[in-house]
mmCIF file of C-alpha atoms and ligand atoms in Angstrom:
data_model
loop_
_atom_site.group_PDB
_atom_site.id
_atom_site.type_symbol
_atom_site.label_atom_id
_atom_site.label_comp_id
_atom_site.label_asym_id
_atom_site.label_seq_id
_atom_site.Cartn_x
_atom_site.Cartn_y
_atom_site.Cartn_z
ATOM 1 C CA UNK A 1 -15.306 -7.680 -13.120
ATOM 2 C CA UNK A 2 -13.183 -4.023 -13.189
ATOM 3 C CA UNK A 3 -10.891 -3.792 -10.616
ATOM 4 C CA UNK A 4 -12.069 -0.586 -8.599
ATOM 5 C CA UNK A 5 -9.165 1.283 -8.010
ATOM 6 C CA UNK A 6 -7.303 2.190 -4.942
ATOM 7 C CA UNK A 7 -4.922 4.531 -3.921
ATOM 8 C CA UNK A 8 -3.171 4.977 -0.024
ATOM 9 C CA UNK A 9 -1.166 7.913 1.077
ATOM 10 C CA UNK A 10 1.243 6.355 3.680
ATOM 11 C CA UNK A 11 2.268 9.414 6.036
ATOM 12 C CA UNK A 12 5.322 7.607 7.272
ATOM 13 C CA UNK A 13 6.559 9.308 10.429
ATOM 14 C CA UNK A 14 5.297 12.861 9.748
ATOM 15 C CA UNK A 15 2.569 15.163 11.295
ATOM 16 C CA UNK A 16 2.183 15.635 14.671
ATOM 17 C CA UNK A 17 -1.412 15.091 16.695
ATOM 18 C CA UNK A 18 -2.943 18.964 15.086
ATOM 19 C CA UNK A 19 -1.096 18.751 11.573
ATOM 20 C CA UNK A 20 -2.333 14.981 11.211
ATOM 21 C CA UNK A 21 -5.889 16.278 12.388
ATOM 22 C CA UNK A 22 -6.097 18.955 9.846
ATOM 23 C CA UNK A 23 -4.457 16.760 6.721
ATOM 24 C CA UNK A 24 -7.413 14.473 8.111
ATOM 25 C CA UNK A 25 -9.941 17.213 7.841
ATOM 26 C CA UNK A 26 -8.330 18.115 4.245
ATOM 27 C CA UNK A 27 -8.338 14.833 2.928
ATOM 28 C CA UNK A 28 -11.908 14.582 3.556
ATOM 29 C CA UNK A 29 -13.184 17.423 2.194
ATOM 30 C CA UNK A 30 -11.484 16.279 -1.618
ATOM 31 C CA UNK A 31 -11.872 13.333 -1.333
ATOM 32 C CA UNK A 32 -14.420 12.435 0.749
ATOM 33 C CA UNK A 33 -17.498 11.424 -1.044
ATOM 34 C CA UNK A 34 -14.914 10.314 -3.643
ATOM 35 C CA UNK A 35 -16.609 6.950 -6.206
ATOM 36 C CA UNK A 36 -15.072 4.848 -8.714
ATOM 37 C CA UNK A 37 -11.576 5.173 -6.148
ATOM 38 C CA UNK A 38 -11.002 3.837 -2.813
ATOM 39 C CA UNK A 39 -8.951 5.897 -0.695
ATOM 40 C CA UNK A 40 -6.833 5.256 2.323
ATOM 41 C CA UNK A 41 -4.934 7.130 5.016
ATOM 42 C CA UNK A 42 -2.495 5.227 6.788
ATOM 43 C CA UNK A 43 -1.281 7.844 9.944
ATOM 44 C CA UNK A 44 1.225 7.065 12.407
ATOM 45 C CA UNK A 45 -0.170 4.966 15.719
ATOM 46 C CA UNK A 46 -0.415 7.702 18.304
ATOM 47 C CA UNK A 47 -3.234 9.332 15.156
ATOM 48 C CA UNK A 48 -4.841 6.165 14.102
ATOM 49 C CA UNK A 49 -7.991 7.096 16.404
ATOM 50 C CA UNK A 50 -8.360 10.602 15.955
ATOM 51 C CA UNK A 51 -7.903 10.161 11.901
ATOM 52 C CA UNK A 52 -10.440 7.944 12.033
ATOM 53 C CA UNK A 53 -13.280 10.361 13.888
ATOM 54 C CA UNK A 54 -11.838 13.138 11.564
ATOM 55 C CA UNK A 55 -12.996 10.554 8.616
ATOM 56 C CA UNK A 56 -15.967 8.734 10.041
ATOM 57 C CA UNK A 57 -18.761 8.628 7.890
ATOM 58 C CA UNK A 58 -17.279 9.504 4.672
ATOM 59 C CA UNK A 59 -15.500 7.584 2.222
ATOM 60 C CA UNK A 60 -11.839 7.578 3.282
ATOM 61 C CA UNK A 61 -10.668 4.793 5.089
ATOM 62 C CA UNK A 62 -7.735 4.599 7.234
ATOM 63 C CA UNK A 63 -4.360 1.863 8.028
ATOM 64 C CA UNK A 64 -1.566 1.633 10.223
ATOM 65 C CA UNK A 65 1.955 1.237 9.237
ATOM 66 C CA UNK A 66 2.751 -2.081 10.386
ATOM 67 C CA UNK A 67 1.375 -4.749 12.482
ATOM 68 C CA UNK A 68 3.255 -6.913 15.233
ATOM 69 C CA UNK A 69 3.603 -10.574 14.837
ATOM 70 C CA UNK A 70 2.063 -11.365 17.986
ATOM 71 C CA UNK A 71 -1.763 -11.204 19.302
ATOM 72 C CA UNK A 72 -0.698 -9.601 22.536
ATOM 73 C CA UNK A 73 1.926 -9.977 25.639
ATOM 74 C CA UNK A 74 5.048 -8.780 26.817
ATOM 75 C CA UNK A 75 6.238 -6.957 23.106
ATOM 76 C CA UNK A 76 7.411 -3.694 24.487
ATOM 77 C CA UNK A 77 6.884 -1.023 21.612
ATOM 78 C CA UNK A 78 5.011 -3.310 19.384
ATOM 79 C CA UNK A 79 1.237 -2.412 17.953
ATOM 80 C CA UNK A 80 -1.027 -5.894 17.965
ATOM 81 C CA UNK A 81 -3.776 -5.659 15.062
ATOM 82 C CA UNK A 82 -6.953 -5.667 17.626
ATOM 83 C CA UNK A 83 -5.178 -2.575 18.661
ATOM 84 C CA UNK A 84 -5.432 -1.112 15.168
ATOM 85 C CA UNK A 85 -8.763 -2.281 14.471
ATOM 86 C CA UNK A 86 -10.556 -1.555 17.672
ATOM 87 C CA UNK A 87 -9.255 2.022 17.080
ATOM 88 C CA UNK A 88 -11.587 2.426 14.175
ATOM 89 C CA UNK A 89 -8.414 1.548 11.231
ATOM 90 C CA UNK A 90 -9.608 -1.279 8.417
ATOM 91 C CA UNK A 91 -6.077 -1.932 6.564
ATOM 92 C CA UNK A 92 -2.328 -2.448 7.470
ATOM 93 C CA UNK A 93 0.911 -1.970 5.714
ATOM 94 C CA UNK A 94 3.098 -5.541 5.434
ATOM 95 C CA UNK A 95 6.595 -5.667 4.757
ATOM 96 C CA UNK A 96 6.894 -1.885 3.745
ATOM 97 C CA UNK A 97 10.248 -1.872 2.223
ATOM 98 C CA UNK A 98 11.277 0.914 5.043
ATOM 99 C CA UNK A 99 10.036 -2.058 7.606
ATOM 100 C CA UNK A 100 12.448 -4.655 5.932
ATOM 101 C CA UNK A 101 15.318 -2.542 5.265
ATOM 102 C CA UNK A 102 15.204 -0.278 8.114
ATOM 103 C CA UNK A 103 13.977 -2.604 11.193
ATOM 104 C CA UNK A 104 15.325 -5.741 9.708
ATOM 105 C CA UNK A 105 11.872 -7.602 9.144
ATOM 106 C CA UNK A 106 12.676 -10.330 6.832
ATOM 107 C CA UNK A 107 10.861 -12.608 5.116
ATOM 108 C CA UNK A 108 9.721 -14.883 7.598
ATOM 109 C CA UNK A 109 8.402 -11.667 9.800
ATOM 110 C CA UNK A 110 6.638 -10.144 6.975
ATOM 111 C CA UNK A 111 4.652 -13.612 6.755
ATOM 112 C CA UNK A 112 4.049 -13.553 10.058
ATOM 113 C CA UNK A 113 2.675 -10.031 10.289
ATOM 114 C CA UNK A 114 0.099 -10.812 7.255
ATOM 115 C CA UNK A 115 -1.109 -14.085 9.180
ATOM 116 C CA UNK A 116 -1.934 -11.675 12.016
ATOM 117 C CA UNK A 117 -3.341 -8.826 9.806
ATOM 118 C CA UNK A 118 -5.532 -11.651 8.796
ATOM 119 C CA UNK A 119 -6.227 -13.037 12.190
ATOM 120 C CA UNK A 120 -8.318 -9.937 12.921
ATOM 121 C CA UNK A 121 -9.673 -8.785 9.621
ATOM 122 C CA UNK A 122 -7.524 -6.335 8.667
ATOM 123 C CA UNK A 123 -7.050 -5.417 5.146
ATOM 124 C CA UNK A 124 -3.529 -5.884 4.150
ATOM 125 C CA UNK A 125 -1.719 -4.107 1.513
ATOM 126 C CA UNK A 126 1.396 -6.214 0.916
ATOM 127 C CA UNK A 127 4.508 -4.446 -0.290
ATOM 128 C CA UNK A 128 7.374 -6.023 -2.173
ATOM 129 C CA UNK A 129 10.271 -4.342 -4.660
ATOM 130 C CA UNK A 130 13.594 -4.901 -5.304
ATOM 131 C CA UNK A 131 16.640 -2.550 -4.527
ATOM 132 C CA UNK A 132 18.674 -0.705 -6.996
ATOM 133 C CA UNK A 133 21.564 -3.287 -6.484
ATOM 134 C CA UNK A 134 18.867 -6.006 -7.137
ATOM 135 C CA UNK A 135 17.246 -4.113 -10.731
ATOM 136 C CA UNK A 136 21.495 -3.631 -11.686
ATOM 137 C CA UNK A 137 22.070 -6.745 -10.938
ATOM 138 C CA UNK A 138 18.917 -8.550 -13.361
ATOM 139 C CA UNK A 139 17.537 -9.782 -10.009
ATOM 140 C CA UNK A 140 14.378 -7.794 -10.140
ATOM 141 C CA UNK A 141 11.741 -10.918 -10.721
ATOM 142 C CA UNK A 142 13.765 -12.680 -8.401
ATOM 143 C CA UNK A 143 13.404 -10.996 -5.587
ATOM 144 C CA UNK A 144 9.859 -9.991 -6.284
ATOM 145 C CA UNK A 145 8.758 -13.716 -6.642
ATOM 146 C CA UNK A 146 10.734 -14.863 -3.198
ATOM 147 C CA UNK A 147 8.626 -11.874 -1.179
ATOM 148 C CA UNK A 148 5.339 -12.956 -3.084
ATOM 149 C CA UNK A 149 5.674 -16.437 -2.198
ATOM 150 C CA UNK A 150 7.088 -16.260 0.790
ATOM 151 C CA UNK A 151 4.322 -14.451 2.064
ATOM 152 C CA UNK A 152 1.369 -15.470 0.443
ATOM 153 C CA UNK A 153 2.142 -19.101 -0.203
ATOM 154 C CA UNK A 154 0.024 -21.893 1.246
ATOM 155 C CA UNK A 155 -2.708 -19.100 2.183
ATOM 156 C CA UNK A 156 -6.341 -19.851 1.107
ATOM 157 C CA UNK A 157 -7.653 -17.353 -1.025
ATOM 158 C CA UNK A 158 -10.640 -16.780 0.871
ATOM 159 C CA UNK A 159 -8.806 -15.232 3.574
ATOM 160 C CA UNK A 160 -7.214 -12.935 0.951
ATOM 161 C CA UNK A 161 -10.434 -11.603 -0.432
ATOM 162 C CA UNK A 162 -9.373 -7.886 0.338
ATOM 163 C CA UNK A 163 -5.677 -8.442 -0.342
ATOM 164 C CA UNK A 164 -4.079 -5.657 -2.385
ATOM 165 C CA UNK A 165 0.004 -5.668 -3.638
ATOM 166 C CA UNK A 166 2.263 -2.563 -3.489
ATOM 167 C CA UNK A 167 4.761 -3.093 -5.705
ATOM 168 C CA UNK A 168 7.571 -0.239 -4.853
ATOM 169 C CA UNK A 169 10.638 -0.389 -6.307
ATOM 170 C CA UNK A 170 13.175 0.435 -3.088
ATOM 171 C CA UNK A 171 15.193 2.787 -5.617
ATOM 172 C CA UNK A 172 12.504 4.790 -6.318
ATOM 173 C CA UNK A 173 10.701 5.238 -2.606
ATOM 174 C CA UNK A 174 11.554 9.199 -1.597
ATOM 175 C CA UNK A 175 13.843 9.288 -4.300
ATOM 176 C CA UNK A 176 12.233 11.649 -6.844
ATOM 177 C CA UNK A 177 13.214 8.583 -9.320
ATOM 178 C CA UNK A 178 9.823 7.342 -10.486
ATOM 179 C CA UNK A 179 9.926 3.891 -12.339
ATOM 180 C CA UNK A 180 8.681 5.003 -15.929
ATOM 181 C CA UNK A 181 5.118 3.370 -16.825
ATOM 182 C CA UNK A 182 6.779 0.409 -19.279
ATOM 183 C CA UNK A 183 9.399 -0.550 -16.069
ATOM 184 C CA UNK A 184 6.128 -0.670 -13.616
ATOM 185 C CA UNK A 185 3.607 -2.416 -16.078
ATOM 186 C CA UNK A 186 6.728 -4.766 -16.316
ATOM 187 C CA UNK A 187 6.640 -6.016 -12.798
ATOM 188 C CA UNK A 188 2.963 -5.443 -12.503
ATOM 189 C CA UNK A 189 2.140 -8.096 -14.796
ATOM 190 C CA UNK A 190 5.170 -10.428 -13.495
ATOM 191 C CA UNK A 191 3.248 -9.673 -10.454
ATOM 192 C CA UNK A 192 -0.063 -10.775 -11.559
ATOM 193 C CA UNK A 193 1.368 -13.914 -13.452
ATOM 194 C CA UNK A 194 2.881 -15.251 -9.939
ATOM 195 C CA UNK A 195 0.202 -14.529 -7.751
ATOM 196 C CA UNK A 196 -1.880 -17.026 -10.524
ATOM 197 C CA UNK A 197 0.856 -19.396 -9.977
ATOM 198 C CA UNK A 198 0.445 -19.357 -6.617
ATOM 199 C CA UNK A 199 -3.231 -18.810 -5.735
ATOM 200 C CA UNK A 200 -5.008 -18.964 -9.313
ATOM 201 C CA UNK A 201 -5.589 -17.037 -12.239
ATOM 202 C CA UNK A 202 -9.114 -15.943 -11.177
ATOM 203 C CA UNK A 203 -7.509 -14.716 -8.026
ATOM 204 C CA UNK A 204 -4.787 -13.159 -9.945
ATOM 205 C CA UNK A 205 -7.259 -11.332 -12.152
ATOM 206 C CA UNK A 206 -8.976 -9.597 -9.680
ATOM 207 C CA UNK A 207 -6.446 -8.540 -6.949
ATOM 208 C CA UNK A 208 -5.340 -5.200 -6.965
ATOM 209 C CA UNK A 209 -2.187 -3.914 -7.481
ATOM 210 C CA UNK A 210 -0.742 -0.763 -6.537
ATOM 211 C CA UNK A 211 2.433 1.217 -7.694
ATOM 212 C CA UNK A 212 4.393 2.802 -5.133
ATOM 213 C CA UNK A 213 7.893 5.487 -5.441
ATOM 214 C CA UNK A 214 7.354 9.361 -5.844
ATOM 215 C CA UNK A 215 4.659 9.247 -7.290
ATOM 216 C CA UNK A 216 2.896 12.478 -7.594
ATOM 217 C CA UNK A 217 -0.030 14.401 -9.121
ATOM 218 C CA UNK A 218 2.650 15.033 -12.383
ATOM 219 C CA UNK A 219 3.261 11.744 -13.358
ATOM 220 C CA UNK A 220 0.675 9.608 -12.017
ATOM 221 C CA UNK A 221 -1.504 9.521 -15.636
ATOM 222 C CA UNK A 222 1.120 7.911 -17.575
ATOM 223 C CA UNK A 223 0.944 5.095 -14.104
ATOM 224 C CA UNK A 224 -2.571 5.021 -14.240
ATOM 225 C CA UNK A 225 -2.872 4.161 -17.824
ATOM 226 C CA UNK A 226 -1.034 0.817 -17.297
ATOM 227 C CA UNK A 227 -3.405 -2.071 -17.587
ATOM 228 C CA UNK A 228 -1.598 -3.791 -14.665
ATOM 229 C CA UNK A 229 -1.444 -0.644 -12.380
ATOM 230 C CA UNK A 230 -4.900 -0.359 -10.245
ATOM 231 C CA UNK A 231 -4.000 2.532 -7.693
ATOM 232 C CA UNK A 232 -0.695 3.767 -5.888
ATOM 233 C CA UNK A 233 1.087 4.078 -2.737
ATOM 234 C CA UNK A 234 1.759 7.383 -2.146
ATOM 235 C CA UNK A 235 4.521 8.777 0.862
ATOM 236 C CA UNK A 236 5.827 12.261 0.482
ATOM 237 C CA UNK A 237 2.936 13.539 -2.085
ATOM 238 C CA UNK A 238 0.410 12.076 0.444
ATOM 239 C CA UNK A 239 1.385 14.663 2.903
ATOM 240 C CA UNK A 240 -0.498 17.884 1.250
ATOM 241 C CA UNK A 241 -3.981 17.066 0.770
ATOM 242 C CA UNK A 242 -4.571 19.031 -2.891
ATOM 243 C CA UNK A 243 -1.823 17.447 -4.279
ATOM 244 C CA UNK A 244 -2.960 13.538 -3.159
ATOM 245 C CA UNK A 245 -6.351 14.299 -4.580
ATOM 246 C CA UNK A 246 -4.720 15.539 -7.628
ATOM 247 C CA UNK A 247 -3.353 12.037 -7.494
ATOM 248 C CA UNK A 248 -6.551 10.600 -7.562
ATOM 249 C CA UNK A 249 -8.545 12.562 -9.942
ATOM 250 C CA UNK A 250 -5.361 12.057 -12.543
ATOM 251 C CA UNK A 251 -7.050 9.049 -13.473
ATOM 252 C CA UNK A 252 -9.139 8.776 -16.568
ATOM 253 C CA UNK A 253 -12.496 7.131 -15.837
ATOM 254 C CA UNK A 254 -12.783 4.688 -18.658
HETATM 255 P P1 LIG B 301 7.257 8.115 -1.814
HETATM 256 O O1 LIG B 301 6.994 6.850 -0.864
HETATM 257 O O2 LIG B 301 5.969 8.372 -2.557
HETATM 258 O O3 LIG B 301 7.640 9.234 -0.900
HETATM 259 O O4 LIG B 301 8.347 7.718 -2.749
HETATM 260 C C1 LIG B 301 6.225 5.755 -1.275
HETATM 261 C C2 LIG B 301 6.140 4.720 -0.185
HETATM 262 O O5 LIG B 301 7.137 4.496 0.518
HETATM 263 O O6 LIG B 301 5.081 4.103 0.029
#
């Protein structure tokens, strides 16, 4: 079975309520009745709802940024995923490497938050990637094996049916430093081959992997052509709505 492919544009913390409205409104005009490419918006929280009712009905789904570990309670701040999904959103960002370097999430949180992604049906898009001291120091697989099986290991596969992996090298997010095709393929298929050691070739073969770290409408065909590379993550090109579809449409229907 193909892998259909899949591509999110993660607006970090950009727009406000009337620019995130009208990216909304853009987005779905190019891309909205978009096949053979599943799309995703993933808006701040205070947008999440009025994204969605800009994009009901078509084609364009939409995520938050994160998830909190907890169901509900006395979290100040924190965003529980029956908030996201009663507001209309279908998938979730885990472990962003922003999250873990920024807010500290380790390991053991970023497991957490995919357990309660889970709990409510949201469909998560994991993220792992090394640093640039990590690559320079040969520690790439490394540290992309520890994040894979820390957070996936001893989950049944059934509950992972929609699961999809970001792989973003951290030197390359915002950076302007893409990761040339041959360096992503690389850890795409180290990707692949560990997530059959941990939950099964068949598994393996069909989840879908995303590249993520500036990518943008110029050197996304060279990314797309990689057998390993089914979509991307997209941040700063994901923020003007011609050049995200341009993103999209780079890809060669085979
Ligand atoms: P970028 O961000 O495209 O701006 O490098 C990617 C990401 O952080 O998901």
């Amino acid at each position: 079975m193909p892998r259909t492919p899949i591509v999110g544009g993660n607006w970090k913390m950009n727009t406000d309520l009337a620019q995130a409205g009208t990216l909304a409104a853009e987005v779905r005009h190019r891309l909205g009745s978009q096949r053979g490419c599943d799309v995703v918006v993933f808006p701040p929280f205070p947008f999440l709802r009025p994204v969605t009712e800009r994009l009901d009905g078509c084609r364009v789904e939409v995520g938050a940024q994160d998830v909190a570990t907890e169901a509900k309670g006395a979290f100040t701040g924190a965003v529980a995923g029956a908030m996201i999904a009663s507001c209309g959103a279908s998938w979730v960002l885990i472990g962003h490497s922003e999250r873990r370097s920024v807010f500290g999430d380790s390991d053991a949180v970023v497991a957490k938050k995919l357990s309660a992604a889970l709990a409510v049906g949201l469909k998560p898009v994991l993220c792992v990637g090394e640093s640039r001291s990590e690559r320079e120091a040969g520690q790439t697989f490394a540290v992309v094996r520890r994040q894979l099986e820390s957070a996936l290991a001893g989950l049944a596969t059934d509950t992972l049916r929609a699961l999809v992996i970001a792989y973003e090298p951290v030197w390359a997010i915002g950076t302007g430093l893409v990761a040339t095709p041959a360096q992503a393929q690389e850890v795409h298929a180290f990707v692949r081959g560990t997530v059959a050691d941990l939950l099964g070739r068949a598994f393996a073969d069909a989840v879908r992997l995303q590249y993520g770290g500036s990518v943008k409408a110029d050197n996304a065909a060279g990314l797309w052509a990689q057998p390993d590379i089914d979509g991307f993550l997209v941040g700063g090109a994901s923020l003007e709505a011609e050049g995200f579809a341009a993103i999209v449409r780079a890809r060669r229907a085979d």
